[in-house]
Coordinates of N, CA, C and O in Angstrom, one line a residue:
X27 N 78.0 -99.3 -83.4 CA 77.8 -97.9 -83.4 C 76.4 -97.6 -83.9 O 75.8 -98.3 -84.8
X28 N 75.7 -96.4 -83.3 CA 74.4 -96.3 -83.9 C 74.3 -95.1 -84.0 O 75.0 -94.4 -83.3
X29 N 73.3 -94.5 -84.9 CA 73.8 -93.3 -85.8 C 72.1 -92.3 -85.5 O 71.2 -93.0 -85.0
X30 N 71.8 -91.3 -85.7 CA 70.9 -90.6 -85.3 C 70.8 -89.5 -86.3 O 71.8 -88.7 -86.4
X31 N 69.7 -89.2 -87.1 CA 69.9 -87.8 -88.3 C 68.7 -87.0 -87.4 O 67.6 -87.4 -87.2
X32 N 69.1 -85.8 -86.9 CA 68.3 -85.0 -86.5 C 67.5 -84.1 -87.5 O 68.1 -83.2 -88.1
X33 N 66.4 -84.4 -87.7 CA 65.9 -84.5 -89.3 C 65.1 -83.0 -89.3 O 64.3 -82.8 -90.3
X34 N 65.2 -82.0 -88.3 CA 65.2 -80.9 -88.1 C 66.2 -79.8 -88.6 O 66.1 -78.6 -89.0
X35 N 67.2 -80.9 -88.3 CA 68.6 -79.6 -88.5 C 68.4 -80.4 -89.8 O 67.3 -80.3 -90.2
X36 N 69.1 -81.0 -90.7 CA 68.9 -81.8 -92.0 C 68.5 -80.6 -92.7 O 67.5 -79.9 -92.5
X37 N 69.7 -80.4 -94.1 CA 69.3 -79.3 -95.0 C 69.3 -79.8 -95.9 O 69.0 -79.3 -97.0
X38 N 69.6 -81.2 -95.7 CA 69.7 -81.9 -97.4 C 70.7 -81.6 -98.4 O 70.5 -81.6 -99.7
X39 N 71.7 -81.2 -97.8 CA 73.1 -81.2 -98.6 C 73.9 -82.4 -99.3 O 74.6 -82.3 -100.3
X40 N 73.6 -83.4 -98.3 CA 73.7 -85.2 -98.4 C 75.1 -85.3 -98.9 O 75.4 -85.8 -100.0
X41 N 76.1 -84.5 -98.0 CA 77.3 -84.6 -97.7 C 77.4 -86.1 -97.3 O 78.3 -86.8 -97.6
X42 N 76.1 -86.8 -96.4 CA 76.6 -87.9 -95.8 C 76.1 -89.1 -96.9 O 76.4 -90.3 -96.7
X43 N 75.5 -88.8 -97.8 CA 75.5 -89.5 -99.2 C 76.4 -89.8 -99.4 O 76.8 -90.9 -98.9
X44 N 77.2 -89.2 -100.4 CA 78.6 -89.4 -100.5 C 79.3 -90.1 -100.0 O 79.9 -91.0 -100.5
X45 N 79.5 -89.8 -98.9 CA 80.9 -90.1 -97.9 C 80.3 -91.4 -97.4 O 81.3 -92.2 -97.3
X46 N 78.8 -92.3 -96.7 CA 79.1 -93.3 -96.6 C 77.7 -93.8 -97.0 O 76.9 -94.1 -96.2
X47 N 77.4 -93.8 -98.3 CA 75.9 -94.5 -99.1 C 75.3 -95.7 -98.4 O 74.1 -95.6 -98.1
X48 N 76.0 -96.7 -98.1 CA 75.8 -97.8 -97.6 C 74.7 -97.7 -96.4 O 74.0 -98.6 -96.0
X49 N 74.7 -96.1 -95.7 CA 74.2 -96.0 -94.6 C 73.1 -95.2 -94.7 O 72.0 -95.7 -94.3
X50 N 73.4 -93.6 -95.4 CA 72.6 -92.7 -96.0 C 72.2 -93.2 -97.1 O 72.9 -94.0 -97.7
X51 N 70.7 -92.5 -97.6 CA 70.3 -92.5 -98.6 C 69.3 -91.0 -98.7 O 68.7 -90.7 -97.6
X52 N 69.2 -90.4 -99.8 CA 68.5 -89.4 -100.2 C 67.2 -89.9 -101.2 O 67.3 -90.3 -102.4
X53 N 65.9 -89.6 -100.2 CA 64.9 -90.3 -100.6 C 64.0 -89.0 -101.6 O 63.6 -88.0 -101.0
X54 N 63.8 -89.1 -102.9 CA 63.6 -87.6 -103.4 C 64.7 -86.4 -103.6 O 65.9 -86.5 -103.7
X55 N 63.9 -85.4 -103.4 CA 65.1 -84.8 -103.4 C 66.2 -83.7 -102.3 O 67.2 -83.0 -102.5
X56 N 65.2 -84.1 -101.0 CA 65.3 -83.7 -99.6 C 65.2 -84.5 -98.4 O 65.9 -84.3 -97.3
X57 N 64.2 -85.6 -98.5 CA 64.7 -86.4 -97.6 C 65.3 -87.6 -97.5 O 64.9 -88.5 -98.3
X58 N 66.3 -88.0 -96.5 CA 67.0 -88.7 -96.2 C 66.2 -89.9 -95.4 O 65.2 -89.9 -94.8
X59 N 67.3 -91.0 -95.6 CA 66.4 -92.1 -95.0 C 68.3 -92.4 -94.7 O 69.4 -92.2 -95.3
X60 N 67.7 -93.3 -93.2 CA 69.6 -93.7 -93.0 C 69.3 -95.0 -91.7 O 68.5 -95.2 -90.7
X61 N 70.3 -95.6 -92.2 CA 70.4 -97.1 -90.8 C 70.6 -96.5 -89.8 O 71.5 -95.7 -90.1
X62 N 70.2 -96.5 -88.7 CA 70.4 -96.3 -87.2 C 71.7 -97.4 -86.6 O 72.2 -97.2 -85.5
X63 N 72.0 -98.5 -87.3 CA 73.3 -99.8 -87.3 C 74.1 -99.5 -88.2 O 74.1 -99.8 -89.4
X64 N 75.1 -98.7 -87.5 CA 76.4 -99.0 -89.0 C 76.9 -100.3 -89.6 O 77.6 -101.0 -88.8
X65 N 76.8 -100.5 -90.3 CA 77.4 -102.3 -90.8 C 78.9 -101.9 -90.6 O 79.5 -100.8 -90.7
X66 N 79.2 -103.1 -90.4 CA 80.4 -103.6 -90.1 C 81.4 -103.2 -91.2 O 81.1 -103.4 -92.4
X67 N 82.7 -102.5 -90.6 CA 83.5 -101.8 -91.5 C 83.0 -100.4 -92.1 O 83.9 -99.9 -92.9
X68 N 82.0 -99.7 -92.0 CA 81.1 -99.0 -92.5 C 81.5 -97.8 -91.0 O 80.7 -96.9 -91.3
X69 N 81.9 -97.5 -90.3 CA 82.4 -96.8 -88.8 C 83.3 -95.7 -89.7 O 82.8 -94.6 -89.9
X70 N 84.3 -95.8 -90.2 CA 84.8 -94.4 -90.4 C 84.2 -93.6 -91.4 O 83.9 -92.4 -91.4
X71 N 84.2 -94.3 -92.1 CA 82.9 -93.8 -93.7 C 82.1 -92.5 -92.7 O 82.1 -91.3 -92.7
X72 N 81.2 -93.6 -91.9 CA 80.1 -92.8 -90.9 C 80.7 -91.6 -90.2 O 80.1 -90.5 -90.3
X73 N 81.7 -91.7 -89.5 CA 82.3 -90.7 -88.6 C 83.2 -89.2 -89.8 O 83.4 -88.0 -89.6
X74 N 83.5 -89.9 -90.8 CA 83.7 -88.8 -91.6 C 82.3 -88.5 -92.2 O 82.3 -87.3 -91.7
X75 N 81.2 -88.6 -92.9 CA 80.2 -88.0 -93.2 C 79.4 -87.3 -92.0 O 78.8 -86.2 -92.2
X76 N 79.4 -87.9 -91.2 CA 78.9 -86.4 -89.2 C 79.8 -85.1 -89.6 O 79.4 -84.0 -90.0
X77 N 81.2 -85.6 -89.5 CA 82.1 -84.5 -89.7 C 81.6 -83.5 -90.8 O 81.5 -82.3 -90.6
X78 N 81.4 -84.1 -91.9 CA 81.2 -83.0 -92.6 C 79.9 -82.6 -93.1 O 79.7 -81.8 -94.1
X79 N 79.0 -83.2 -92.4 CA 77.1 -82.2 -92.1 C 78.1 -80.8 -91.9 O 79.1 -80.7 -91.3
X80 N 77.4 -79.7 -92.6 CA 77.4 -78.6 -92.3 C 76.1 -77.9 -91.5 O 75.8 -76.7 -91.6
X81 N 75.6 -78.7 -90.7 CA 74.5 -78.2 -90.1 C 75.2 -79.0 -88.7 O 75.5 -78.3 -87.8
X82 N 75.4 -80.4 -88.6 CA 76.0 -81.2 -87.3 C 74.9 -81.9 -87.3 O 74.4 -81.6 -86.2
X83 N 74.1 -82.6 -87.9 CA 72.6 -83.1 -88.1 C 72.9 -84.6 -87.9 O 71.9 -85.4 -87.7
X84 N 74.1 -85.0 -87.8 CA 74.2 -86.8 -87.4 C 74.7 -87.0 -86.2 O 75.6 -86.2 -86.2
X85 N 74.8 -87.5 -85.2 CA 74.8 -88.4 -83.6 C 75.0 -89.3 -83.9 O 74.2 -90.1 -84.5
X86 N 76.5 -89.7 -83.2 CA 77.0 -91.6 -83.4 C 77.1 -91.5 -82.1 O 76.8 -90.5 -81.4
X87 N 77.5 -93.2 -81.5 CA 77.9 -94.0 -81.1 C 77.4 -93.2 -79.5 O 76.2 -93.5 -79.4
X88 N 77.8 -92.5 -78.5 CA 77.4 -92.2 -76.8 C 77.0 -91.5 -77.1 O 76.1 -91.3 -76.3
X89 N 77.1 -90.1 -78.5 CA 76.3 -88.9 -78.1 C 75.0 -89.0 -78.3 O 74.2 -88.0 -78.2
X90 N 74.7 -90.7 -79.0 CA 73.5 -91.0 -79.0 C 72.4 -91.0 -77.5 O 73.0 -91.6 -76.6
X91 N 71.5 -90.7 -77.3 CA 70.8 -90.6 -76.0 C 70.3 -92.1 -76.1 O 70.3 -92.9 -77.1
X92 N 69.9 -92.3 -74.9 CA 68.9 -93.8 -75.1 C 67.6 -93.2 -75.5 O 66.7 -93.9 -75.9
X93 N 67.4 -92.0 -75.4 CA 65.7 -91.6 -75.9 C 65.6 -91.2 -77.0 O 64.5 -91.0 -77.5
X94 N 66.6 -91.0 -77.7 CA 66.5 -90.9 -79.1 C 65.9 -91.5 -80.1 O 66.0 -92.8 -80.1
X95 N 65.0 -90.7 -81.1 CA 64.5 -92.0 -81.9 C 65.3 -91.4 -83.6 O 65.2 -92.1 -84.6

């Protein structure tokens, strides 16, 4: 699965902190830094922290584009 933070919409709530660290990280005190590779077993963590962006600022697995960076 590969994961995408649209770092536009990103309000820095770091709902997806929480919910799956392993992947997110809050660098300061607004930006985020995050794996683009979910580790292994690390998949629902990820798909519940998308879920609860209140902005919708994360893209997993097909709604990833291939041009996405």
């Amino acid at each position: 699965m590969r994961t995408v933070v649209d770092l536009t919409r990103c309000q820095g709530y770091a709902q997806c902190v929480f919910l799956a660290p392993s992947v997110f990280e809050l660098h300061g005190e607004e930006g985020l830094l995050y794996a683009t590779a979910v580790p292994d077993g690390q998949e629902e963590r990820v798909r519940q922290a998308a879920a609860a962006c209140p902005v919708q600022a994360i893209l997993l697995g097909e709604e990833v584009s291939s041009g996405a960076r």
